[in-house]
PDB file of C-alpha atoms in Angstrom:
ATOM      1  CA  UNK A   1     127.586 100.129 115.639  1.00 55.00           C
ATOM      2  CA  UNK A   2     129.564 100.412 118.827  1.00 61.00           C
ATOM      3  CA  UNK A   3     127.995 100.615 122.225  1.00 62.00           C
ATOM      4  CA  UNK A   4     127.917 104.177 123.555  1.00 67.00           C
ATOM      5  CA  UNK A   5     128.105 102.704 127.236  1.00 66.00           C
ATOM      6  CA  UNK A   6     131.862 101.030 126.570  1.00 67.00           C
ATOM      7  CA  UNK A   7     132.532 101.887 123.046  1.00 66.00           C
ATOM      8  CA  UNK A   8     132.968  98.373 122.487  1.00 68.00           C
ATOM      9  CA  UNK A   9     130.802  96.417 119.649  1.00 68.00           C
ATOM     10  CA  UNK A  10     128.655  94.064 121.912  1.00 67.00           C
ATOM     11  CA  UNK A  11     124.962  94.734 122.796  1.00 66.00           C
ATOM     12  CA  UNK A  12     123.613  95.087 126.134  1.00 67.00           C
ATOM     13  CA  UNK A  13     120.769  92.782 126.788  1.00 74.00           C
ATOM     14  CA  UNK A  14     117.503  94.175 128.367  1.00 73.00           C
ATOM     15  CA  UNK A  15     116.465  91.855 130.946  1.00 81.00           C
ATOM     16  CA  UNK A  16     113.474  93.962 131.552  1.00 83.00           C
ATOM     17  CA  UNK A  17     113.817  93.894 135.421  1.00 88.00           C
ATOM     18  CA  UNK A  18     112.229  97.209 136.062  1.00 87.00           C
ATOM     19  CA  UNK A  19     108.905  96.289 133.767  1.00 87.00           C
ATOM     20  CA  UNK A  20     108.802  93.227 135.953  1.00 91.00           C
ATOM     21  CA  UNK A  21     109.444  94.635 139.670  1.00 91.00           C
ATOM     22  CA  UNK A  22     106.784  97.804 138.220  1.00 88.00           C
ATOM     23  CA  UNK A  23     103.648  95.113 136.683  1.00 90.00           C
ATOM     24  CA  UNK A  24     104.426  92.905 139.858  1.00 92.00           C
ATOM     25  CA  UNK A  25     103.789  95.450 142.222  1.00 89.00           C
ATOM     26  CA  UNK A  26     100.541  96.598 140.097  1.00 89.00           C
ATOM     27  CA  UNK A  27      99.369  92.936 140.514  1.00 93.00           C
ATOM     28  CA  UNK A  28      99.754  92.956 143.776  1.00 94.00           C
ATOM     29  CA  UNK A  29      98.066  96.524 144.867  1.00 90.00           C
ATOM     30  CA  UNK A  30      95.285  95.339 142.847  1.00 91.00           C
ATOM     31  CA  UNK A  31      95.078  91.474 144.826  1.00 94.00           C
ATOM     32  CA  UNK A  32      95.186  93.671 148.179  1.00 93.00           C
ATOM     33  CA  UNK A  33      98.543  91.747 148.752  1.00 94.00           C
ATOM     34  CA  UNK A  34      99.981  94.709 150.714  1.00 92.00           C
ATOM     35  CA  UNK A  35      98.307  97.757 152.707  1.00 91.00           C
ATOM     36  CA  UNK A  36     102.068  99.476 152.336  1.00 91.00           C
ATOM     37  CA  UNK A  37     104.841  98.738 149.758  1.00 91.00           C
ATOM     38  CA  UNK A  38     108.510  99.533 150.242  1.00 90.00           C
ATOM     39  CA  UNK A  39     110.485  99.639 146.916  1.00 88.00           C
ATOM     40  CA  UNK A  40     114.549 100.023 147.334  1.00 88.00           C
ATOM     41  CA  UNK A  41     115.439 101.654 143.737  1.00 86.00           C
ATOM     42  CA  UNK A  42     116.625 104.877 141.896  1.00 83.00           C
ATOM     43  CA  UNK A  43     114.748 103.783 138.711  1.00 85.00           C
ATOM     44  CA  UNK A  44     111.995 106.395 137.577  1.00 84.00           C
ATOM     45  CA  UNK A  45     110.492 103.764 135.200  1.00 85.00           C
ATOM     46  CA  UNK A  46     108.985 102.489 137.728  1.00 87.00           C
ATOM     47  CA  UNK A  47     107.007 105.325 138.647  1.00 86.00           C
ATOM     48  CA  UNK A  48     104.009 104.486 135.765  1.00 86.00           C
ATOM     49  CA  UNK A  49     103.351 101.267 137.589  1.00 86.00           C
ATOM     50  CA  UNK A  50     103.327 102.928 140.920  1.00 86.00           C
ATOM     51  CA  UNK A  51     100.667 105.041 139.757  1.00 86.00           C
ATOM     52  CA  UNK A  52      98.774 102.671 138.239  1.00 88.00           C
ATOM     53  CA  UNK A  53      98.908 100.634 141.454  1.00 86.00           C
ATOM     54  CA  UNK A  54      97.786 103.530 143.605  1.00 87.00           C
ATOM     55  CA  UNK A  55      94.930 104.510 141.516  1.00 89.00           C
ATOM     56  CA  UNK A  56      93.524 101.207 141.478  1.00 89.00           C
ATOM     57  CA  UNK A  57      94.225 100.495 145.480  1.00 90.00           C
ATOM     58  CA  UNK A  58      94.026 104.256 146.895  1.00 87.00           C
ATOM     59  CA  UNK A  59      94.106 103.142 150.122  1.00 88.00           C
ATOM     60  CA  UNK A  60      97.651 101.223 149.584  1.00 88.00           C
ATOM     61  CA  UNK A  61     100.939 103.321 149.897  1.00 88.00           C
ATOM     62  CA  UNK A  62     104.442 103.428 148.219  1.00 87.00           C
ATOM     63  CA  UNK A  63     107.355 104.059 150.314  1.00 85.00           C
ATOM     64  CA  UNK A  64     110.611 104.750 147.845  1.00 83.00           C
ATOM     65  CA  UNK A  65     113.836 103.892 149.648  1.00 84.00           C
ATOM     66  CA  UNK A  66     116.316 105.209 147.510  1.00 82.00           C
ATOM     67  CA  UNK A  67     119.695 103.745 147.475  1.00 83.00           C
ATOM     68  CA  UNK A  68     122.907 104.941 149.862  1.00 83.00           C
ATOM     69  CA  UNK A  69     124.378 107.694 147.664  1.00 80.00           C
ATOM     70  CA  UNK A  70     122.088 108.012 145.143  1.00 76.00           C
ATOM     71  CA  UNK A  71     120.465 111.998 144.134  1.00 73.00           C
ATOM     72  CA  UNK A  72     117.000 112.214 143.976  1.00 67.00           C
ATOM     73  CA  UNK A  73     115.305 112.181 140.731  1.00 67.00           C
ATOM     74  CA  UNK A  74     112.908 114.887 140.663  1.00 68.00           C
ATOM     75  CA  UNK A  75     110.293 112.280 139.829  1.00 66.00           C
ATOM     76  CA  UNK A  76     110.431 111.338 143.141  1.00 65.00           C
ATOM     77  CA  UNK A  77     110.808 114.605 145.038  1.00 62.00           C
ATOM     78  CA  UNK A  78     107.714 115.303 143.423  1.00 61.00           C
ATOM     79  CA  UNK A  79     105.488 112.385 144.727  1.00 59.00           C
ATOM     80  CA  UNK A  80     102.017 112.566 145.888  1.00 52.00           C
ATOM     81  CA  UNK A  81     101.055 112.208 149.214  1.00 46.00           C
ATOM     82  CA  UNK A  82     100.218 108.447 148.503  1.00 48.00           C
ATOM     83  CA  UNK A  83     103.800 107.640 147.911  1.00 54.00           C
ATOM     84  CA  UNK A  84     106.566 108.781 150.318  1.00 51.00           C
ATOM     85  CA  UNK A  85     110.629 109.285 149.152  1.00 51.00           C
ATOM     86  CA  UNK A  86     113.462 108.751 151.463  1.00 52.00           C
ATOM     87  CA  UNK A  87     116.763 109.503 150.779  1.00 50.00           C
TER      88      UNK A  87
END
């Protein structure tokens, strides 16, 4: 089965960076490591573990840096007041 990304034959390998950066930062929030977070990335996935890290540090905060050039996923232009977007 050919890749739809290249149309070649070779698979892509998952390095499962985002599940890393997104359980890191929920280790973190709940260690007190940080009173504010900033995360430079486009990736939604990582919004479950931002959650997850807010609800179990409330008083912590998320700032999203997105990327130069990059549209804003309406994920993030529909954050809650605990964690902050910039384009």
């Amino acid at each position: 089965m050919s890749n739809p990304r290249c149309g070649c034959n070779e698979r892509l390998t998952e390095k499962m960076t985002d599940v890393k950066i997104a359980v890191r930062m929920l280790e973190d929030a709940i260690d007190g490591v940080f009173d504010r977070a900033y995360l430079i990335s486009s990736d939604v996935d990582l919004m479950p573990g931002i959650d997850a890290g807010l609800r179990r540090a409330p008083r912590s905060q998320v700032i999203v840096v997105l990327p130069p050039e990059t549209t804003m996923a309406s994920e993030f232009a529909d954050l809650s007041k605990s964690i902050l977007a910039v384009p």
